[in-house]
PDB file of C-alpha atoms in Angstrom:
ATOM      1  CA  MET A   1       0.145  -0.125   0.039  1.00  0.00           C
ATOM      2  CA  GLU A   2       1.337   3.125  -0.783  1.00  0.00           C
ATOM      3  CA  THR A   3       2.567   5.757   1.564  1.00  0.00           C
ATOM      4  CA  VAL A   4       1.167   9.410   2.228  1.00  0.00           C
ATOM      5  CA  ASP A   5       2.889  12.433   4.196  1.00  0.00           C
ATOM      6  CA  VAL A   6       1.454  15.662   4.843  1.00  0.00           C
ATOM      7  CA  ILE A   7       3.579  18.493   4.792  1.00  0.00           C
ATOM      8  CA  ILE A   8       2.459  22.077   6.225  1.00  0.00           C
ATOM      9  CA  PRO A   9       4.456  25.192   6.477  1.00  0.00           C
ATOM     10  CA  VAL A  10       3.370  26.763   9.960  1.00  0.00           C
ATOM     11  CA  TYR A  11       3.607  30.375  11.344  1.00  0.00           C
ATOM     12  CA  LYS A  12       1.707  31.544  14.084  1.00  0.00           C
ATOM     13  CA  PRO A  13      -0.564  28.683  14.509  1.00  0.00           C
ATOM     14  CA  ASP A  14      -3.750  29.023  16.319  1.00  0.00           C
ATOM     15  CA  SER A  15      -6.543  26.802  17.814  1.00  0.00           C
ATOM     16  CA  GLY A  16      -7.705  26.191  14.372  1.00  0.00           C
ATOM     17  CA  PHE A  17      -4.684  24.437  13.540  1.00  0.00           C
ATOM     18  CA  LEU A  18      -5.034  22.147  16.202  1.00  0.00           C
ATOM     19  CA  THR A  19      -8.339  21.040  14.930  1.00  0.00           C
ATOM     20  CA  LEU A  20      -6.440  20.440  11.597  1.00  0.00           C
ATOM     21  CA  MET A  21      -4.396  17.887  13.116  1.00  0.00           C
ATOM     22  CA  GLU A  22      -6.989  16.227  14.922  1.00  0.00           C
ATOM     23  CA  ARG A  23      -8.632  15.721  11.448  1.00  0.00           C
ATOM     24  CA  LEU A  24      -5.547  14.567   9.720  1.00  0.00           C
ATOM     25  CA  LEU A  25      -5.127  11.913  12.622  1.00  0.00           C
ATOM     26  CA  ALA A  26      -8.914  10.244  11.642  1.00  0.00           C
ATOM     27  CA  GLN A  27      -8.707   9.894   7.947  1.00  0.00           C
ATOM     28  CA  THR A  28      -9.664   6.816   6.537  1.00  0.00           C
ATOM     29  CA  VAL A  29      -6.213   6.292   4.604  1.00  0.00           C
ATOM     30  CA  PRO A  30      -3.457   6.755   7.464  1.00  0.00           C
ATOM     31  CA  VAL A  31      -1.049   9.699   7.270  1.00  0.00           C
ATOM     32  CA  ASN A  32       2.590   8.099   7.556  1.00  0.00           C
ATOM     33  CA  GLN A  33       4.264  11.427   8.518  1.00  0.00           C
ATOM     34  CA  ILE A  34       3.086  14.955   9.442  1.00  0.00           C
ATOM     35  CA  ILE A  35       5.946  17.128   8.206  1.00  0.00           C
ATOM     36  CA  LEU A  36       5.271  20.580   9.705  1.00  0.00           C
ATOM     37  CA  MET A  37       8.212  23.303   8.506  1.00  0.00           C
ATOM     38  CA  ASN A  38       7.684  25.926  11.274  1.00  0.00           C
ATOM     39  CA  THR A  39       8.624  29.610  10.754  1.00  0.00           C
ATOM     40  CA  GLU A  40       9.781  30.861  14.570  1.00  0.00           C
ATOM     41  CA  GLN A  41      10.123  28.319  17.357  1.00  0.00           C
ATOM     42  CA  LYS A  42       8.215  30.372  20.051  1.00  0.00           C
ATOM     43  CA  TYR A  43       5.024  30.692  18.276  1.00  0.00           C
ATOM     44  CA  TRP A  44       5.102  26.745  18.382  1.00  0.00           C
ATOM     45  CA  ASP A  45       6.029  26.624  21.699  1.00  0.00           C
ATOM     46  CA  ARG A  46       3.626  28.984  22.689  1.00  0.00           C
ATOM     47  CA  LEU A  47       0.705  26.814  20.980  1.00  0.00           C
ATOM     48  CA  LEU A  48       1.553  23.595  22.418  1.00  0.00           C
ATOM     49  CA  TYR A  49       2.022  24.517  25.925  1.00  0.00           C
ATOM     50  CA  GLY A  50      -0.583  22.347  27.940  1.00  0.00           C
ATOM     51  CA  THR A  51      -1.781  20.419  24.960  1.00  0.00           C
ATOM     52  CA  THR A  52      -0.931  16.639  24.423  1.00  0.00           C
ATOM     53  CA  LEU A  53      -0.517  16.908  20.705  1.00  0.00           C
ATOM     54  CA  GLU A  54       3.087  15.694  20.436  1.00  0.00           C
ATOM     55  CA  ARG A  55       2.382  12.721  22.886  1.00  0.00           C
ATOM     56  CA  ARG A  56      -0.433  11.624  20.978  1.00  0.00           C
ATOM     57  CA  ALA A  57       0.864  11.999  17.599  1.00  0.00           C
ATOM     58  CA  HIS A  58       4.581  10.119  17.317  1.00  0.00           C
ATOM     59  CA  ASN A  59       4.197  10.679  13.539  1.00  0.00           C
ATOM     60  CA  ILE A  60       4.935  14.769  13.399  1.00  0.00           C
ATOM     61  CA  THR A  61       8.065  16.342  12.585  1.00  0.00           C
ATOM     62  CA  VAL A  62       8.889  19.618  13.133  1.00  0.00           C
ATOM     63  CA  LYS A  63      11.590  21.562  11.272  1.00  0.00           C
ATOM     64  CA  HIS A  64      11.830  24.713  12.829  1.00  0.00           C
ATOM     65  CA  LEU A  65      13.012  27.682  10.801  1.00  0.00           C
ATOM     66  CA  SER A  66      13.887  31.793  10.930  1.00  0.00           C
ATOM     67  CA  LYS A  67      11.429  34.206   8.957  1.00  0.00           C
ATOM     68  CA  ARG A  68      14.104  35.280   7.073  1.00  0.00           C
ATOM     69  CA  GLU A  69      14.708  31.807   5.947  1.00  0.00           C
ATOM     70  CA  PHE A  70      10.920  31.111   4.630  1.00  0.00           C
ATOM     71  CA  ASP A  71      10.398  30.536   0.966  1.00  0.00           C
ATOM     72  CA  HIS A  72       6.921  29.300  -0.248  1.00  0.00           C
ATOM     73  CA  GLY A  73       9.318  27.222  -2.900  1.00  0.00           C
ATOM     74  CA  ARG A  74      12.407  26.262  -1.119  1.00  0.00           C
ATOM     75  CA  THR A  75      10.508  25.548   2.380  1.00  0.00           C
ATOM     76  CA  ARG A  76       8.067  23.409   0.668  1.00  0.00           C
ATOM     77  CA  ASN A  77      11.091  21.560  -1.446  1.00  0.00           C
ATOM     78  CA  HIS A  78      12.601  21.208   2.121  1.00  0.00           C
ATOM     79  CA  GLY A  79       9.863  19.250   3.421  1.00  0.00           C
ATOM     80  CA  VAL A  80       9.389  17.112   0.665  1.00  0.00           C
ATOM     81  CA  LYS A  81      13.330  16.039   1.066  1.00  0.00           C
ATOM     82  CA  LEU A  82      12.187  14.904   4.782  1.00  0.00           C
ATOM     83  CA  SER A  83       9.659  12.850   3.435  1.00  0.00           C
ATOM     84  CA  LYS A  84      10.031   9.036   1.957  1.00  0.00           C
ATOM     85  CA  ALA A  85       6.262   8.680   1.177  1.00  0.00           C
ATOM     86  CA  ASP A  86       5.048   7.400  -2.388  1.00  0.00           C
ATOM     87  CA  VAL A  87       2.790  10.729  -2.421  1.00  0.00           C
ATOM     88  CA  PHE A  88       2.685  13.851  -0.159  1.00  0.00           C
ATOM     89  CA  MET A  89       0.028  16.484   0.330  1.00  0.00           C
ATOM     90  CA  MET A  90       0.641  20.041   0.534  1.00  0.00           C
ATOM     91  CA  MET A  91      -1.504  21.964   3.035  1.00  0.00           C
ATOM     92  CA  THR A  92      -1.805  25.147   4.819  1.00  0.00           C
ATOM     93  CA  GLN A  93      -2.080  25.591   8.530  1.00  0.00           C
ATOM     94  CA  ASP A  94      -5.656  27.139   8.003  1.00  0.00           C
ATOM     95  CA  ALA A  95      -7.222  24.249   5.676  1.00  0.00           C
ATOM     96  CA  ILE A  96      -9.755  22.308   7.415  1.00  0.00           C
ATOM     97  CA  PRO A  97     -10.719  18.845   6.352  1.00  0.00           C
ATOM     98  CA  ALA A  98     -14.425  18.784   5.756  1.00  0.00           C
ATOM     99  CA  ASN A  99     -14.357  14.986   6.471  1.00  0.00           C
ATOM    100  CA  GLU A 100     -12.231  11.768   6.924  1.00  0.00           C
ATOM    101  CA  TYR A 101     -12.414  10.948   3.544  1.00  0.00           C
ATOM    102  CA  LEU A 102     -10.378  13.841   2.052  1.00  0.00           C
ATOM    103  CA  ILE A 103      -6.791  11.785   1.581  1.00  0.00           C
ATOM    104  CA  GLU A 104      -8.613   8.912   0.192  1.00  0.00           C
ATOM    105  CA  ARG A 105     -10.582  10.973  -2.294  1.00  0.00           C
ATOM    106  CA  LEU A 106      -7.363  13.256  -3.245  1.00  0.00           C
ATOM    107  CA  LEU A 107      -5.747   9.532  -3.902  1.00  0.00           C
ATOM    108  CA  ALA A 108      -8.547   8.192  -6.212  1.00  0.00           C
ATOM    109  CA  HIS A 109      -8.285  11.461  -8.479  1.00  0.00           C
ATOM    110  CA  LEU A 110      -4.056  11.243  -8.557  1.00  0.00           C
ATOM    111  CA  ARG A 111      -4.052   7.882  -9.466  1.00  0.00           C
ATOM    112  CA  GLN A 112      -5.949   8.792 -12.743  1.00  0.00           C
ATOM    113  CA  GLU A 113      -3.717   8.152 -15.822  1.00  0.00           C
ATOM    114  CA  ASN A 114      -1.016  10.598 -16.296  1.00  0.00           C
ATOM    115  CA  VAL A 115      -2.095  12.723 -13.017  1.00  0.00           C
ATOM    116  CA  ALA A 116       1.037  14.698 -11.622  1.00  0.00           C
ATOM    117  CA  VAL A 117      -1.171  16.580  -8.731  1.00  0.00           C
ATOM    118  CA  ALA A 118      -4.883  16.607  -7.629  1.00  0.00           C
ATOM    119  CA  TYR A 119      -6.022  19.764  -5.507  1.00  0.00           C
ATOM    120  CA  ALA A 120      -8.965  19.931  -3.489  1.00  0.00           C
ATOM    121  CA  ARG A 121     -12.244  21.982  -3.468  1.00  0.00           C
ATOM    122  CA  GLN A 122     -11.980  24.890  -0.953  1.00  0.00           C
ATOM    123  CA  LEU A 123     -15.352  25.214   1.104  1.00  0.00           C
ATOM    124  CA  PRO A 124     -16.281  28.655   2.933  1.00  0.00           C
ATOM    125  CA  THR A 125     -15.971  29.060   6.652  1.00  0.00           C
ATOM    126  CA  LYS A 126     -19.552  29.501   8.356  1.00  0.00           C
ATOM    127  CA  ASP A 127     -18.361  32.969   8.949  1.00  0.00           C
ATOM    128  CA  SER A 128     -17.787  33.832   5.415  1.00  0.00           C
ATOM    129  CA  GLY A 129     -19.332  36.821   3.771  1.00  0.00           C
ATOM    130  CA  GLU A 130     -21.215  36.458   0.485  1.00  0.00           C
ATOM    131  CA  ILE A 131     -18.685  37.650  -1.516  1.00  0.00           C
ATOM    132  CA  GLU A 132     -16.378  35.346  -0.876  1.00  0.00           C
ATOM    133  CA  ARG A 133     -18.746  32.429  -0.726  1.00  0.00           C
ATOM    134  CA  TYR A 134     -19.405  33.404  -4.431  1.00  0.00           C
ATOM    135  CA  THR A 135     -15.539  33.663  -5.150  1.00  0.00           C
ATOM    136  CA  ARG A 136     -15.003  30.386  -3.729  1.00  0.00           C
ATOM    137  CA  ALA A 137     -17.973  28.834  -5.862  1.00  0.00           C
ATOM    138  CA  PHE A 138     -16.404  30.676  -8.690  1.00  0.00           C
ATOM    139  CA  ASN A 139     -12.680  29.351  -8.315  1.00  0.00           C
ATOM    140  CA  TYR A 140     -14.038  25.772  -7.055  1.00  0.00           C
ATOM    141  CA  PRO A 141     -16.847  24.493  -8.316  1.00  0.00           C
ATOM    142  CA  ALA A 142     -19.023  21.259  -7.545  1.00  0.00           C
ATOM    143  CA  LYS A 143     -17.916  19.373 -10.596  1.00  0.00           C
ATOM    144  CA  SER A 144     -14.436  17.615 -10.661  1.00  0.00           C
ATOM    145  CA  CYS A 145     -11.958  17.797 -14.148  1.00  0.00           C
ATOM    146  CA  VAL A 146      -8.926  16.800 -15.183  1.00  0.00           C
ATOM    147  CA  LYS A 147      -7.018  19.437 -17.313  1.00  0.00           C
ATOM    148  CA  ALA A 148      -4.192  19.006 -19.834  1.00  0.00           C
ATOM    149  CA  LYS A 149      -2.109  20.695 -22.357  1.00  0.00           C
ATOM    150  CA  GLU A 150      -4.973  20.410 -24.987  1.00  0.00           C
ATOM    151  CA  ASP A 151      -7.175  22.412 -22.605  1.00  0.00           C
ATOM    152  CA  LEU A 152      -5.072  25.431 -23.053  1.00  0.00           C
ATOM    153  CA  PRO A 153      -6.751  27.460 -25.861  1.00  0.00           C
ATOM    154  CA  LYS A 154     -10.242  26.803 -24.131  1.00  0.00           C
ATOM    155  CA  LEU A 155      -9.214  27.374 -20.325  1.00  0.00           C
ATOM    156  CA  GLY A 156      -6.157  29.693 -20.714  1.00  0.00           C
ATOM    157  CA  ILE A 157      -4.100  30.004 -17.281  1.00  0.00           C
ATOM    158  CA  LYS A 158      -7.485  27.984 -15.461  1.00  0.00           C
ATOM    159  CA  THR A 159      -5.419  25.202 -16.838  1.00  0.00           C
ATOM    160  CA  PHE A 160      -2.208  25.640 -14.542  1.00  0.00           C
ATOM    161  CA  PHE A 161      -4.946  26.628 -11.676  1.00  0.00           C
ATOM    162  CA  CYS A 162      -3.929  24.321  -8.629  1.00  0.00           C
ATOM    163  CA  SER A 163      -3.542  25.404  -4.744  1.00  0.00           C
ATOM    164  CA  ASN A 164      -1.302  24.332  -2.303  1.00  0.00           C
ATOM    165  CA  VAL A 165      -3.756  25.071   0.226  1.00  0.00           C
ATOM    166  CA  CYS A 166      -4.708  21.496  -0.366  1.00  0.00           C
ATOM    167  CA  ALA A 167      -3.236  19.420  -2.832  1.00  0.00           C
ATOM    168  CA  ALA A 168      -1.813  15.730  -2.956  1.00  0.00           C
ATOM    169  CA  TYR A 169       1.384  14.908  -5.485  1.00  0.00           C
ATOM    170  CA  ASP A 170       2.935  12.125  -7.146  1.00  0.00           C
ATOM    171  CA  ARG A 171       6.322  11.911  -5.856  1.00  0.00           C
ATOM    172  CA  GLU A 172       7.869  10.407  -8.512  1.00  0.00           C
ATOM    173  CA  THR A 173       6.665  13.014 -10.931  1.00  0.00           C
ATOM    174  CA  PHE A 174       7.394  15.507  -8.684  1.00  0.00           C
ATOM    175  CA  ASP A 175      11.037  14.781  -8.626  1.00  0.00           C
ATOM    176  CA  ARG A 176      11.329  14.100 -12.084  1.00  0.00           C
ATOM    177  CA  LEU A 177      10.009  17.438 -13.037  1.00  0.00           C
ATOM    178  CA  GLY A 178      12.644  19.090 -10.358  1.00  0.00           C
ATOM    179  CA  GLY A 179       9.995  20.277  -7.526  1.00  0.00           C
ATOM    180  CA  PHE A 180       8.768  23.766  -6.992  1.00  0.00           C
ATOM    181  CA  VAL A 181      11.046  26.596  -7.867  1.00  0.00           C
ATOM    182  CA  ASN A 182      13.048  27.396  -5.287  1.00  0.00           C
ATOM    183  CA  HIS A 183      12.374  31.170  -4.907  1.00  0.00           C
ATOM    184  CA  THR A 184       9.333  32.598  -5.673  1.00  0.00           C
ATOM    185  CA  ILE A 185       7.143  35.129  -3.474  1.00  0.00           C
ATOM    186  CA  PHE A 186       3.614  33.365  -4.264  1.00  0.00           C
ATOM    187  CA  ASN A 187       2.143  30.925  -7.090  1.00  0.00           C
ATOM    188  CA  GLU A 188       4.663  28.016  -6.313  1.00  0.00           C
ATOM    189  CA  ASP A 189       1.788  25.708  -7.247  1.00  0.00           C
ATOM    190  CA  MET A 190       0.633  26.910 -10.639  1.00  0.00           C
ATOM    191  CA  ILE A 191       4.306  27.518 -11.625  1.00  0.00           C
ATOM    192  CA  TYR A 192       4.471  23.577 -11.057  1.00  0.00           C
ATOM    193  CA  ALA A 193       1.489  22.705 -12.690  1.00  0.00           C
ATOM    194  CA  ALA A 194       2.312  24.687 -15.456  1.00  0.00           C
ATOM    195  CA  LYS A 195       5.406  22.497 -15.523  1.00  0.00           C
ATOM    196  CA  ALA A 196       3.680  19.459 -15.401  1.00  0.00           C
ATOM    197  CA  VAL A 197       1.395  20.443 -18.357  1.00  0.00           C
ATOM    198  CA  GLU A 198       4.178  21.515 -20.498  1.00  0.00           C
ATOM    199  CA  ALA A 199       5.716  17.517 -19.483  1.00  0.00           C
ATOM    200  CA  ASP A 200       2.257  16.148 -20.889  1.00  0.00           C
ATOM    201  CA  CYS A 201       1.296  15.508 -17.883  1.00  0.00           C
ATOM    202  CA  GLN A 202      -2.479  16.210 -15.983  1.00  0.00           C
ATOM    203  CA  ILE A 203      -3.696  18.686 -13.221  1.00  0.00           C
ATOM    204  CA  ALA A 204      -6.716  17.037 -11.549  1.00  0.00           C
ATOM    205  CA  TYR A 205      -9.548  18.808  -9.431  1.00  0.00           C
ATOM    206  CA  ALA A 206     -11.123  17.147  -7.059  1.00  0.00           C
ATOM    207  CA  ALA A 207     -14.272  18.564  -6.015  1.00  0.00           C
ATOM    208  CA  ASP A 208     -15.390  15.407  -3.683  1.00  0.00           C
ATOM    209  CA  ALA A 209     -12.307  16.343  -1.364  1.00  0.00           C
ATOM    210  CA  CYS A 210     -12.974  19.196   0.402  1.00  0.00           C
ATOM    211  CA  VAL A 211     -11.445  21.396   2.677  1.00  0.00           C
ATOM    212  CA  TYR A 212     -13.038  24.374   4.714  1.00  0.00           C
ATOM    213  CA  HIS A 213     -10.746  27.641   4.005  1.00  0.00           C
ATOM    214  CA  SER A 214     -11.454  30.895   3.271  1.00  0.00           C
ATOM    215  CA  HIS A 215     -10.435  34.791   3.747  1.00  0.00           C
ATOM    216  CA  ASP A 216     -12.429  37.950   4.027  1.00  0.00           C
ATOM    217  CA  TYR A 217      -9.554  40.134   3.297  1.00  0.00           C
ATOM    218  CA  THR A 218      -9.500  43.764   3.741  1.00  0.00           C
ATOM    219  CA  HIS A 219      -8.963  46.158   0.907  1.00  0.00           C
ATOM    220  CA  ARG A 220      -5.535  46.800   1.821  1.00  0.00           C
ATOM    221  CA  GLN A 221      -4.875  43.154   2.600  1.00  0.00           C
ATOM    222  CA  GLN A 222      -6.353  42.431  -1.022  1.00  0.00           C
ATOM    223  CA  PHE A 223      -4.062  45.163  -2.516  1.00  0.00           C
ATOM    224  CA  HIS A 224      -0.710  43.645  -0.709  1.00  0.00           C
ATOM    225  CA  ARG A 225      -1.871  39.753  -1.907  1.00  0.00           C
ATOM    226  CA  ASN A 226      -2.227  41.103  -5.407  1.00  0.00           C
ATOM    227  CA  PHE A 227       1.075  42.707  -5.613  1.00  0.00           C
ATOM    228  CA  ASP A 228       2.715  39.539  -4.496  1.00  0.00           C
ATOM    229  CA  LEU A 229       0.789  37.886  -7.081  1.00  0.00           C
ATOM    230  CA  GLY A 230       1.496  40.335  -9.661  1.00  0.00           C
ATOM    231  CA  VAL A 231       5.261  40.294  -8.971  1.00  0.00           C
ATOM    232  CA  SER A 232       5.389  36.107  -9.028  1.00  0.00           C
ATOM    233  CA  GLN A 233       3.751  36.805 -12.709  1.00  0.00           C
ATOM    234  CA  ALA A 234       6.616  39.284 -13.966  1.00  0.00           C
ATOM    235  CA  GLU A 235       9.235  36.974 -12.452  1.00  0.00           C
ATOM    236  CA  HIS A 236       7.747  33.946 -14.420  1.00  0.00           C
ATOM    237  CA  PRO A 237       6.965  35.305 -18.056  1.00  0.00           C
ATOM    238  CA  GLU A 238       7.621  31.420 -19.214  1.00  0.00           C
ATOM    239  CA  VAL A 239       4.211  30.320 -17.615  1.00  0.00           C
ATOM    240  CA  PHE A 240       2.122  33.900 -17.205  1.00  0.00           C
ATOM    241  CA  ALA A 241       2.966  35.729 -20.119  1.00  0.00           C
ATOM    242  CA  LYS A 242       0.961  33.453 -22.707  1.00  0.00           C
ATOM    243  CA  TYR A 243      -1.628  33.069 -20.627  1.00  0.00           C
ATOM    244  CA  PRO A 244      -2.605  36.540 -18.830  1.00  0.00           C
ATOM    245  CA  SER A 245      -4.947  36.137 -15.723  1.00  0.00           C
ATOM    246  CA  GLU A 246      -6.864  39.686 -16.584  1.00  0.00           C
ATOM    247  CA  SER A 247      -9.549  38.021 -18.508  1.00  0.00           C
ATOM    248  CA  GLU A 248     -10.516  35.461 -15.627  1.00  0.00           C
ATOM    249  CA  GLY A 249     -10.393  38.312 -12.742  1.00  0.00           C
ATOM    250  CA  ILE A 250     -12.903  40.460 -15.058  1.00  0.00           C
ATOM    251  CA  ARG A 251     -14.862  37.412 -15.967  1.00  0.00           C
ATOM    252  CA  MET A 252     -15.536  36.862 -11.682  1.00  0.00           C
ATOM    253  CA  VAL A 253     -16.338  40.441 -11.108  1.00  0.00           C
ATOM    254  CA  LYS A 254     -18.752  40.402 -13.917  1.00  0.00           C
ATOM    255  CA  GLY A 255     -20.240  37.270 -12.376  1.00  0.00           C
ATOM    256  CA  LEU A 256     -20.512  38.503  -8.833  1.00  0.00           C
ATOM    257  CA  VAL A 257     -22.146  41.326  -9.879  1.00  0.00           C
ATOM    258  CA  ALA A 258     -24.833  40.015 -11.931  1.00  0.00           C
ATOM    259  CA  TYR A 259     -25.391  37.388  -8.545  1.00  0.00           C
ATOM    260  CA  LEU A 260     -25.529  40.141  -6.375  1.00  0.00           C
ATOM    261  CA  LYS A 261     -28.422  41.961  -8.601  1.00  0.00           C
ATOM    262  CA  LYS A 262     -30.372  38.753  -9.122  1.00  0.00           C
ATOM    263  CA  ASN A 263     -30.395  38.259  -5.296  1.00  0.00           C
ATOM    264  CA  GLY A 264     -31.159  41.712  -4.437  1.00  0.00           C
ATOM    265  CA  ARG A 265     -27.792  42.779  -3.046  1.00  0.00           C
ATOM    266  CA  LYS A 266     -27.419  45.883  -5.229  1.00  0.00           C
ATOM    267  CA  ASN A 267     -25.716  47.578  -2.268  1.00  0.00           C
ATOM    268  CA  LYS A 268     -23.038  45.169  -2.170  1.00  0.00           C
ATOM    269  CA  ILE A 269     -21.849  46.104  -6.012  1.00  0.00           C
ATOM    270  CA  PRO A 270     -20.021  49.421  -4.745  1.00  0.00           C
ATOM    271  CA  TYR A 271     -17.949  47.727  -1.932  1.00  0.00           C
ATOM    272  CA  VAL A 272     -17.164  44.963  -4.815  1.00  0.00           C
ATOM    273  CA  ILE A 273     -16.027  47.651  -7.346  1.00  0.00           C
ATOM    274  CA  ILE A 274     -13.786  49.368  -4.503  1.00  0.00           C
ATOM    275  CA  GLN A 275     -12.334  45.907  -3.769  1.00  0.00           C
ATOM    276  CA  SER A 276     -11.679  45.072  -7.427  1.00  0.00           C
ATOM    277  CA  ALA A 277      -9.849  48.272  -7.789  1.00  0.00           C
ATOM    278  CA  PHE A 278      -7.571  47.628  -4.627  1.00  0.00           C
ATOM    279  CA  LYS A 279      -6.814  43.843  -6.458  1.00  0.00           C
ATOM    280  CA  TYR A 280      -5.772  45.421  -9.855  1.00  0.00           C
ATOM    281  CA  ALA A 281      -4.010  48.418  -8.513  1.00  0.00           C
ATOM    282  CA  GLY A 282      -2.119  45.929  -6.130  1.00  0.00           C
ATOM    283  CA  TYR A 283      -1.720  43.417  -9.160  1.00  0.00           C
ATOM    284  CA  LEU A 284      -0.357  46.054 -11.772  1.00  0.00           C
ATOM    285  CA  CYS A 285       2.005  47.264  -9.020  1.00  0.00           C
ATOM    286  CA  GLY A 286       3.244  44.208  -8.571  1.00  0.00           C
ATOM    287  CA  LYS A 287       4.003  43.481 -12.439  1.00  0.00           C
ATOM    288  CA  HIS A 288       5.941  46.476 -12.677  1.00  0.00           C
ATOM    289  CA  TYR A 289       7.756  46.164  -9.393  1.00  0.00           C
ATOM    290  CA  ARG A 290      11.178  46.613 -10.978  1.00  0.00           C
ATOM    291  CA  ARG A 291      10.569  50.191 -12.224  1.00  0.00           C
ATOM    292  CA  LEU A 292       9.244  51.292  -8.736  1.00  0.00           C
ATOM    293  CA  PRO A 293      11.987  52.269  -5.813  1.00  0.00           C
ATOM    294  CA  ARG A 294      12.809  49.181  -3.290  1.00  0.00           C
ATOM    295  CA  ARG A 295      11.378  50.958  -0.101  1.00  0.00           C
ATOM    296  CA  LEU A 296       8.160  51.235  -1.821  1.00  0.00           C
ATOM    297  CA  VAL A 297       8.236  47.557  -3.286  1.00  0.00           C
ATOM    298  CA  VAL A 298       9.093  46.419   0.004  1.00  0.00           C
ATOM    299  CA  ALA A 299       6.330  48.566   1.955  1.00  0.00           C
ATOM    300  CA  MET A 300       3.543  47.191  -0.746  1.00  0.00           C
ATOM    301  CA  ALA A 301       4.411  43.374  -0.282  1.00  0.00           C
ATOM    302  CA  SER A 302       2.748  41.184   1.587  1.00  0.00           C
ATOM    303  CA  ASN A 303       5.673  39.046   1.823  1.00  0.00           C
ATOM    304  CA  LYS A 304       8.336  41.584   2.713  1.00  0.00           C
ATOM    305  CA  GLU A 305      10.645  39.098   3.726  1.00  0.00           C
ATOM    306  CA  TYR A 306      11.072  38.093  -0.173  1.00  0.00           C
ATOM    307  CA  PHE A 307      12.883  41.306  -0.989  1.00  0.00           C
ATOM    308  CA  ARG A 308      14.952  41.620   2.175  1.00  0.00           C
TER     309      ARG A 308
END
């Protein structure tokens, strides 16, 4: 039987992280090893004080690193090197499995022919607003699919869409393709997916494998997040130049506005327009960050350590 490890970058974990760990330990497919790439040990020690997690879960490996050492690509690659499993799952600390079948269902999709990675459906949390709920449904619909090179003319950049919030990777394929890009501010998952598609592999979206994960970001947070997104696209034109993401963003905003009108929530439309302006401004600044003063770039970035 193939083995499965779970790799999670961790930073300032809260009680929700303990829920994630409990649900991982209750999966129908047992986790061989949980590898935690923890940034700043003091936050980890603070969370575990008074808990029995480490005594109850003997398959947890914790690797501590400083904030300056963290990188979205390199840190995850380091976690993979600590794994000997046939399959590894990438997760984020705020993704909560919806049930005990998450790993089982991801594996079923991953084991389709020539699939390099299978990513889970992200459901909104109970306290999410309707705008975030629409966004999750737009990006993570109820129907599974498999995406390949022949889908590029129709799907464009959506062909490469993949999320390390929760995704299972075939280890042999991952090693053969060279893993994640080592230094990136964002989008290590999509950059890898693009490489896999170009190598004639496929990307599976597993709509029946679900995690709860959503954020109601402020306008300022959306700006910073989209600045990082723009930087990653500027630094990887081999992926994003041919298939720009602007049209997909416009399609989502138009759909959201139509949804609000249909459901009698026209009062929310000005908020959506302002939010979209912040997103696009951040994205444009990120795309052209090389033309900006370094101090301004650091101020605009969400991941400020990337530029230090």
